[in-house]
Short mmCIF file of N, CA and C in Angstrom, two decimals:
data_model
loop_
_atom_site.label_atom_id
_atom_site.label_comp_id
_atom_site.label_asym_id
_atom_site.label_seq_id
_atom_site.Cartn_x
_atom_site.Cartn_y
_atom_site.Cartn_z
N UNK F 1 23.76 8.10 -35.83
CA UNK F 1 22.93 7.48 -34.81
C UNK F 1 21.52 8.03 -34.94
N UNK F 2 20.70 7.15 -34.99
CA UNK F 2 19.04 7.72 -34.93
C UNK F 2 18.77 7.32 -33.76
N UNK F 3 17.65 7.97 -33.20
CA UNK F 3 17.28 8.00 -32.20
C UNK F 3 15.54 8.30 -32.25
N UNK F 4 14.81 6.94 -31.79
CA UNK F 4 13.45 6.54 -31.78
C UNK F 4 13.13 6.72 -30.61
N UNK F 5 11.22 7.38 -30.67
CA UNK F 5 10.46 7.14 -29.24
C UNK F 5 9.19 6.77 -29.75
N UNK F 6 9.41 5.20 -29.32
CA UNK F 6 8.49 4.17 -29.08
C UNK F 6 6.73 4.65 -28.28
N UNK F 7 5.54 4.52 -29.01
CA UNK F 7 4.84 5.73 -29.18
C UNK F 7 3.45 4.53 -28.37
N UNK F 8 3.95 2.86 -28.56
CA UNK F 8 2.32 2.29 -28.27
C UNK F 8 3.28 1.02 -27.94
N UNK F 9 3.04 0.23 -27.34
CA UNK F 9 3.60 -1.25 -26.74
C UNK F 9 3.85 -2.45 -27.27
N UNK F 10 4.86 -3.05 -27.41
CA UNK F 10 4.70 -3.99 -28.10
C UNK F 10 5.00 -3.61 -29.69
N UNK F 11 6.46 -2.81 -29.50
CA UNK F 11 6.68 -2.81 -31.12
C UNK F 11 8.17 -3.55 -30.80
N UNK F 12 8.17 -4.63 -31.59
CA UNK F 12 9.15 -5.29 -31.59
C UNK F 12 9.43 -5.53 -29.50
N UNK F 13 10.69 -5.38 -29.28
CA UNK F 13 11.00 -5.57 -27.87
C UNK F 13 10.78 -4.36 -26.74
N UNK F 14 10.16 -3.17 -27.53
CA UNK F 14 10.09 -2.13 -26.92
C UNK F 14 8.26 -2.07 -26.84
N UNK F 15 8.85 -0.65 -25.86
CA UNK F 15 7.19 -0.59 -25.03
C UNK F 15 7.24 1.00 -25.44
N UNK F 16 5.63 1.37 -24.63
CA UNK F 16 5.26 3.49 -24.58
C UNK F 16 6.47 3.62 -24.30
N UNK F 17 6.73 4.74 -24.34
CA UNK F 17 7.92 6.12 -23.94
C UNK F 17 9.34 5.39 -23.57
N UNK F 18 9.36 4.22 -24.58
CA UNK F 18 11.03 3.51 -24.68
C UNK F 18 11.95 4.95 -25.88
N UNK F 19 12.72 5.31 -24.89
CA UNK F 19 13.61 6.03 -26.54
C UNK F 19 14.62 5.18 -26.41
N UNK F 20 14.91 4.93 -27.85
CA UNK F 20 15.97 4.10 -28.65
C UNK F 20 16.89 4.57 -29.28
N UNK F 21 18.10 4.53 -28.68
CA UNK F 21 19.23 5.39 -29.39
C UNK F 21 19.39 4.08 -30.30
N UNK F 22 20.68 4.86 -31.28
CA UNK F 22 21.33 3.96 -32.50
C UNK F 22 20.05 2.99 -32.75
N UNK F 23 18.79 3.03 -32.92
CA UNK F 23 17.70 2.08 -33.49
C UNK F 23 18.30 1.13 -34.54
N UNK F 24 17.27 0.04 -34.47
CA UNK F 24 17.42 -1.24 -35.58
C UNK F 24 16.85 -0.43 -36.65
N UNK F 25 17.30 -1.14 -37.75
CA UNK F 25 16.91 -0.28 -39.41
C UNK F 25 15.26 -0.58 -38.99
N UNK F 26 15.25 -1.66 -38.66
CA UNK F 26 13.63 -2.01 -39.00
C UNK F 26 12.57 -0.53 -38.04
N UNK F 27 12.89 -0.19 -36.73
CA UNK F 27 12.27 0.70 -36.33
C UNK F 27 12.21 1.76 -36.45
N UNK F 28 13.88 1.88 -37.46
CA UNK F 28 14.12 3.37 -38.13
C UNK F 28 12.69 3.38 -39.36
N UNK F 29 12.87 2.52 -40.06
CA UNK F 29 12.37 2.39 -41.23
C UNK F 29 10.18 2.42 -40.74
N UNK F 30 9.95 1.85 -39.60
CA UNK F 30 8.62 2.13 -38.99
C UNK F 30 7.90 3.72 -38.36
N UNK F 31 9.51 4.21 -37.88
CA UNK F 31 9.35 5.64 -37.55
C UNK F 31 9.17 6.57 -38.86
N UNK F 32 9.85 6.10 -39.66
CA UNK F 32 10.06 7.38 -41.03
C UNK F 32 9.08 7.09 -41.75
N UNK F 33 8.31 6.15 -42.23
CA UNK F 33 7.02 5.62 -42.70
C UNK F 33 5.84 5.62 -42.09
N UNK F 34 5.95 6.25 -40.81
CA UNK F 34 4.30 6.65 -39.91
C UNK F 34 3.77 5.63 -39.95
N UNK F 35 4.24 4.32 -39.51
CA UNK F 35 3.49 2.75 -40.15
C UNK F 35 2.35 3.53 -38.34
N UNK F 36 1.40 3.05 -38.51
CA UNK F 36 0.16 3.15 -37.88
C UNK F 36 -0.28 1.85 -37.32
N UNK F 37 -0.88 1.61 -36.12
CA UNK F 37 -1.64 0.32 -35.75
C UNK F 37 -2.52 -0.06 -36.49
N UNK F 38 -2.99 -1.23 -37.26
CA UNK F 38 -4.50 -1.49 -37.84
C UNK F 38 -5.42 -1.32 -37.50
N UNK F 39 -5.45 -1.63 -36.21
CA UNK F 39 -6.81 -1.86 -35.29
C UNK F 39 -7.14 -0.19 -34.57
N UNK F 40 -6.46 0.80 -34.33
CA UNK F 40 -6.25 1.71 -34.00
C UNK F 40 -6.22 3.24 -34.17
N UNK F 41 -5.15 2.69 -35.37
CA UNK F 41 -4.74 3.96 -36.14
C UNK F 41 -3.50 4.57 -35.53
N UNK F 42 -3.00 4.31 -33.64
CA UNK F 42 -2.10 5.09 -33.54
C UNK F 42 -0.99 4.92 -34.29
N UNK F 43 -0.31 6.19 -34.07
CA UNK F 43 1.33 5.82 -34.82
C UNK F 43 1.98 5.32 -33.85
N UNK F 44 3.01 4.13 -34.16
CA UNK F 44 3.70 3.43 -33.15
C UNK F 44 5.26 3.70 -33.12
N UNK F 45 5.79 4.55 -33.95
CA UNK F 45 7.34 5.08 -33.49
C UNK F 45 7.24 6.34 -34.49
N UNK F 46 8.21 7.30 -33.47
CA UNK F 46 8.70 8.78 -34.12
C UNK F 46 9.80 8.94 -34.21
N UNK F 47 10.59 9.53 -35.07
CA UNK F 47 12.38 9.87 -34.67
C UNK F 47 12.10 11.29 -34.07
N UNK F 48 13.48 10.98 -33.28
CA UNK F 48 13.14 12.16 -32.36
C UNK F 48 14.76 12.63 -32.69
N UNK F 49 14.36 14.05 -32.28
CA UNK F 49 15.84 15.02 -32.58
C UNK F 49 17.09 14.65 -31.16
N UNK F 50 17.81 14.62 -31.14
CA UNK F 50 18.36 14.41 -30.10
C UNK F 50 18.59 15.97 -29.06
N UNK F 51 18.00 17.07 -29.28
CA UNK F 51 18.01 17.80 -28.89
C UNK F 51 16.63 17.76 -27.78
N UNK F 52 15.77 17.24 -28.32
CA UNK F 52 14.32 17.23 -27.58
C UNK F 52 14.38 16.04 -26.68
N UNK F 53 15.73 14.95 -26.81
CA UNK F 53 16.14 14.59 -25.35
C UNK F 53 15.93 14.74 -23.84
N UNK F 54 17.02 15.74 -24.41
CA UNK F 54 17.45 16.55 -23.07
C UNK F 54 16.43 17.78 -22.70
N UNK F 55 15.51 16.78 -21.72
CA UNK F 55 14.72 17.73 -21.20
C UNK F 55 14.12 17.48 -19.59
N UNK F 56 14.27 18.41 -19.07
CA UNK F 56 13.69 18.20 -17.40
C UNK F 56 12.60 18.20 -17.43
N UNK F 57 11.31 17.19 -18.34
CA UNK F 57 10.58 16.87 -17.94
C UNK F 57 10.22 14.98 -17.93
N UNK F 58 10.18 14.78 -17.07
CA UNK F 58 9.86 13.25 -16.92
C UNK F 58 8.58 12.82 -18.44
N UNK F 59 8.90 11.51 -18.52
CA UNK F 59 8.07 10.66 -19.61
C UNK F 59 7.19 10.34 -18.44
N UNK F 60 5.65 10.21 -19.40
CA UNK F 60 5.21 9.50 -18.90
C UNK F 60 5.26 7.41 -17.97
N UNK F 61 6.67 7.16 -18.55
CA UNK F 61 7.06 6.13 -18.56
C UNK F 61 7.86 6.31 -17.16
N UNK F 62 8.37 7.20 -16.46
CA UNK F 62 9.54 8.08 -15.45
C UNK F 62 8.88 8.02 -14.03
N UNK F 63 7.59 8.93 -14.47
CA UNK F 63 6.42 9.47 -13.82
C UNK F 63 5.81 7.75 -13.17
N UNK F 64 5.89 6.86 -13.82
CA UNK F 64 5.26 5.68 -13.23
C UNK F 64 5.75 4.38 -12.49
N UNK F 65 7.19 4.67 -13.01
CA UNK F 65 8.20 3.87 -12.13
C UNK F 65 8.26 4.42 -10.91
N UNK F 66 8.38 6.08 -11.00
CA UNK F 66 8.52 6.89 -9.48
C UNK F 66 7.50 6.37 -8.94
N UNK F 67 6.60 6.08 -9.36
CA UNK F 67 5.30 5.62 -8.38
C UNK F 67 5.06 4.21 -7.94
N UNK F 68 5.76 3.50 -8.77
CA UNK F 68 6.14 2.00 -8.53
C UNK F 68 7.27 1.86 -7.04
N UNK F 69 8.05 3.00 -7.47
CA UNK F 69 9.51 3.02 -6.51
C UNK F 69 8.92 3.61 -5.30
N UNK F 70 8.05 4.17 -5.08
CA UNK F 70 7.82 4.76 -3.66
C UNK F 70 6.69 4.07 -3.18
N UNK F 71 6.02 3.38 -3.85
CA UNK F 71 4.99 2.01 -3.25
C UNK F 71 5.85 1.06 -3.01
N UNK F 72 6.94 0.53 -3.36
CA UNK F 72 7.76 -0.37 -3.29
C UNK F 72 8.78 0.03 -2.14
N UNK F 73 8.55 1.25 -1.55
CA UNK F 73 9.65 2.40 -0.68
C UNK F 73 8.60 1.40 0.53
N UNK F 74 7.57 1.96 0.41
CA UNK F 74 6.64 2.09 1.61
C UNK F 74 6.13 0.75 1.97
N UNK F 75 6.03 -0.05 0.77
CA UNK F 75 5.77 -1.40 1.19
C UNK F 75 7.39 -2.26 2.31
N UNK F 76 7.73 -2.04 1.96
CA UNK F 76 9.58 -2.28 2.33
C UNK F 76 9.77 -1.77 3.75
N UNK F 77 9.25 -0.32 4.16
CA UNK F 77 9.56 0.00 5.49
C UNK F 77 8.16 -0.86 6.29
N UNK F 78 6.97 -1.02 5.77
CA UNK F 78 6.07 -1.63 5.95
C UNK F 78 6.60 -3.26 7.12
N UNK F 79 7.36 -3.69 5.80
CA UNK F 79 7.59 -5.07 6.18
C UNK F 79 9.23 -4.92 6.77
N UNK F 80 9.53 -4.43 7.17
CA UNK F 80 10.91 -3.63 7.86
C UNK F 80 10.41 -3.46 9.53
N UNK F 81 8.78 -2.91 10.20
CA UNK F 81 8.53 -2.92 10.72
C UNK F 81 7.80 -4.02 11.40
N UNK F 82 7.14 -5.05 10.42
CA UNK F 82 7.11 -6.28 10.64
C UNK F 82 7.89 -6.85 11.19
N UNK F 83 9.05 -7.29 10.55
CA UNK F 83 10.44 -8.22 11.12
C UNK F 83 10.73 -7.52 12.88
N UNK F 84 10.64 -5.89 12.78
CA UNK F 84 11.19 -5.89 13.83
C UNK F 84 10.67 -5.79 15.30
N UNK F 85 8.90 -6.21 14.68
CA UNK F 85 7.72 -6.41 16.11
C UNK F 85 7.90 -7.66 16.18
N UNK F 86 8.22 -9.04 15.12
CA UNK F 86 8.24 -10.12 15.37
C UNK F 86 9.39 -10.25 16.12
N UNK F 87 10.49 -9.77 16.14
CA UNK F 87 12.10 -9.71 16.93
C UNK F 87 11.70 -9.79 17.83
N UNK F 88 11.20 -8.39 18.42
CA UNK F 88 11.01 -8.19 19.58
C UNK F 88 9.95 -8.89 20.48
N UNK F 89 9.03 -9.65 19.35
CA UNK F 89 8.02 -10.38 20.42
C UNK F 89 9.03 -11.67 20.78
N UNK F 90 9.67 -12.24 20.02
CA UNK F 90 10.73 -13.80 19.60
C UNK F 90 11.44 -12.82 21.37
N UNK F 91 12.05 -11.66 21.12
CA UNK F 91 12.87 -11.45 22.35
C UNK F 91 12.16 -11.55 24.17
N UNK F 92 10.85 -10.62 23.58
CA UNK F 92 10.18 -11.37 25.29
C UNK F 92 9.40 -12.02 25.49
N UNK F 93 9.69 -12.88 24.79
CA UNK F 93 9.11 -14.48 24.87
C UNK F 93 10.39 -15.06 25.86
N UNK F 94 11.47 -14.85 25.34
CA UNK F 94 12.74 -15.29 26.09
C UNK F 94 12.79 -15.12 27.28
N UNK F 95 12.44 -13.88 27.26
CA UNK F 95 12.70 -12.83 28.56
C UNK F 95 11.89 -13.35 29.40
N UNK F 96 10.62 -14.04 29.04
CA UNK F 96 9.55 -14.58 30.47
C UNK F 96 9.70 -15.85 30.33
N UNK F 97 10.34 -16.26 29.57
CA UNK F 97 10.88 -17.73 29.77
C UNK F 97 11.82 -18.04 30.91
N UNK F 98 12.80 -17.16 30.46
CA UNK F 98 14.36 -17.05 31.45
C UNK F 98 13.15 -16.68 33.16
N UNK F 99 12.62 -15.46 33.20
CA UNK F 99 11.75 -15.14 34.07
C UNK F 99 11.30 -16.52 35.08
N UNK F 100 10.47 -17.30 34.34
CA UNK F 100 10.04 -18.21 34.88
C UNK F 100 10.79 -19.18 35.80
N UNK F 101 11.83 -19.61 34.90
CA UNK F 101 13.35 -20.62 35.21
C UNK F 101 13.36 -19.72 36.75
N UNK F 102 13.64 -18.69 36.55
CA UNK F 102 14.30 -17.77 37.81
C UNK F 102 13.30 -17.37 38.81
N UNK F 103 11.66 -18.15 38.70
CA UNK F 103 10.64 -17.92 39.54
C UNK F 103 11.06 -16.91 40.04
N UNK F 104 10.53 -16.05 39.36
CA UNK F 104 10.68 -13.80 39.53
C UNK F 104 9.29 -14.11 39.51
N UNK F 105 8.62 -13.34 40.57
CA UNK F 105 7.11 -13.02 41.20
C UNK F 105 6.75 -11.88 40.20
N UNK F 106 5.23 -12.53 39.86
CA UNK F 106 4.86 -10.97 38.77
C UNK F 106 5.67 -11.05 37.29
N UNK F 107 6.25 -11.91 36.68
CA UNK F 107 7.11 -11.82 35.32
C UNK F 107 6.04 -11.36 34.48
N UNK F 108 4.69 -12.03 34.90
CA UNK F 108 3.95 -11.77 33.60
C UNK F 108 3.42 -11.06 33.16
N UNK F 109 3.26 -9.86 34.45
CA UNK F 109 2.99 -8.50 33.85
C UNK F 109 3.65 -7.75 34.08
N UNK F 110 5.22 -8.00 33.85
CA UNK F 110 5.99 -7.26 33.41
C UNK F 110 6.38 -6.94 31.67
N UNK F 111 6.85 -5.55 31.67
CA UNK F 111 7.31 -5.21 30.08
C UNK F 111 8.75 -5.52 29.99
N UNK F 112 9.37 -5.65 28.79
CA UNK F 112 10.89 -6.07 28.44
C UNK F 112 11.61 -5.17 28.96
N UNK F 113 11.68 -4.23 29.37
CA UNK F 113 13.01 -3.82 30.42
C UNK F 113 12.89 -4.52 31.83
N UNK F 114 11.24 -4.01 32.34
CA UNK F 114 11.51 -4.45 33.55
C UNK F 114 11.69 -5.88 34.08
N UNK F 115 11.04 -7.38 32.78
CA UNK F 115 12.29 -8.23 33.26
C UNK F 115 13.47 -7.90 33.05
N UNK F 116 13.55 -7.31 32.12
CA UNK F 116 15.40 -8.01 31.69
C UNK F 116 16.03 -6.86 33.60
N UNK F 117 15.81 -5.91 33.72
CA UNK F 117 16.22 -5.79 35.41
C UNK F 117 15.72 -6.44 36.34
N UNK F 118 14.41 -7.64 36.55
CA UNK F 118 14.32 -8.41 37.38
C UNK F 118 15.49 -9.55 37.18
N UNK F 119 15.49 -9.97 36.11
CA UNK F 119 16.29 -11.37 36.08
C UNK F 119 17.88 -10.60 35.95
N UNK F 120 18.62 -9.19 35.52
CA UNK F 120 19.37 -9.15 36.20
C UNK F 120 19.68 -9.52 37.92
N UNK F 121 19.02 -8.46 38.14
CA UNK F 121 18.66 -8.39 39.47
C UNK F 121 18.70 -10.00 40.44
N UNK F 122 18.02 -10.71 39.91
CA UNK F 122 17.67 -12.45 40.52
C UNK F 122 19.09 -13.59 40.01
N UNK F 123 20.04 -12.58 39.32
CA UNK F 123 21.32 -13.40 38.90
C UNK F 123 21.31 -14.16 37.48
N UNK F 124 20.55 -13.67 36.99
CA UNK F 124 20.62 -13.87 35.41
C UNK F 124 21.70 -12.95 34.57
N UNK F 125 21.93 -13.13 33.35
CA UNK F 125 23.25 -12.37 32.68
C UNK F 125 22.26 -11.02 32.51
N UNK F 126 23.20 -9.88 31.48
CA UNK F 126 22.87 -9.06 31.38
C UNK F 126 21.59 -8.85 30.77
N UNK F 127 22.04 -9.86 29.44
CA UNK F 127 20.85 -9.35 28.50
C UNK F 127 19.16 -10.32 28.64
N UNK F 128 19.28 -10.87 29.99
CA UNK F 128 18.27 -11.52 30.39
C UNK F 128 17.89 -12.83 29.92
N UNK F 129 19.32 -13.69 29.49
CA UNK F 129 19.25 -15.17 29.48
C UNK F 129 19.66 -15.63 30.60
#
């Protein structure tokens, strides 16, 4: 088994800091020949030992997903908090709707508990339909 790390983008189906176990001959054969970019000069694949694997330090490739994944964390609770101000507005909208039906004095400057205990209170159900 050889084992390649993909060094510049766009070599064949691989990208930077792709390692390639069991490699295609063709990228074996690009790594062991130092084939170089034209336009560039970089080298675009290395064989790598399988010992220099295994290592606790992140690729630069690791390092940027983590940063993808925790913008993608924060965007998510972002819009997590969205859904659940729109809920709650969708809920006392209800609540001074039902309010109204039940001509309760003052509904409208009341907050969502204290209708949902007026229109208990005036014989509405619990949860203030």
């Amino acid at each position: 088994m050889t084992i390649v790390k993909v060094l510049v983008d766009a070599v064949g189906e691989y990208n930077t800091g792709d390692i390639v176990t069991d490699a295609p001959v063709g990228l074996v054969e690009i790594a062991k020949n130092k084939v170089r970019n034209a336009a560039t000069g970089e080298l675009l694949a290395e064989l790598v030992d399988s010992n220099d694997i295994v290592s606790d330090n992140p690729s630069d490739r690791e390092l940027e997903l983590q940063v993808q994944l925790e913008e993608s964390k924060a965007r998510e609770a972002e819009l997590q908090e969205q859904i659940a101000m729109i809920q709650a507005d969708g809920e006392f909208k209800e609540l001074k709707a039902t309010a109204k039906e039940l001509k309760i004095p003052g509904y409208t400057k009341m907050d969502a508990d204290e209708l949902k205990k007026a229109i208990s209170a005036a014989g509405g159900e619990e949860d203030g339909k």
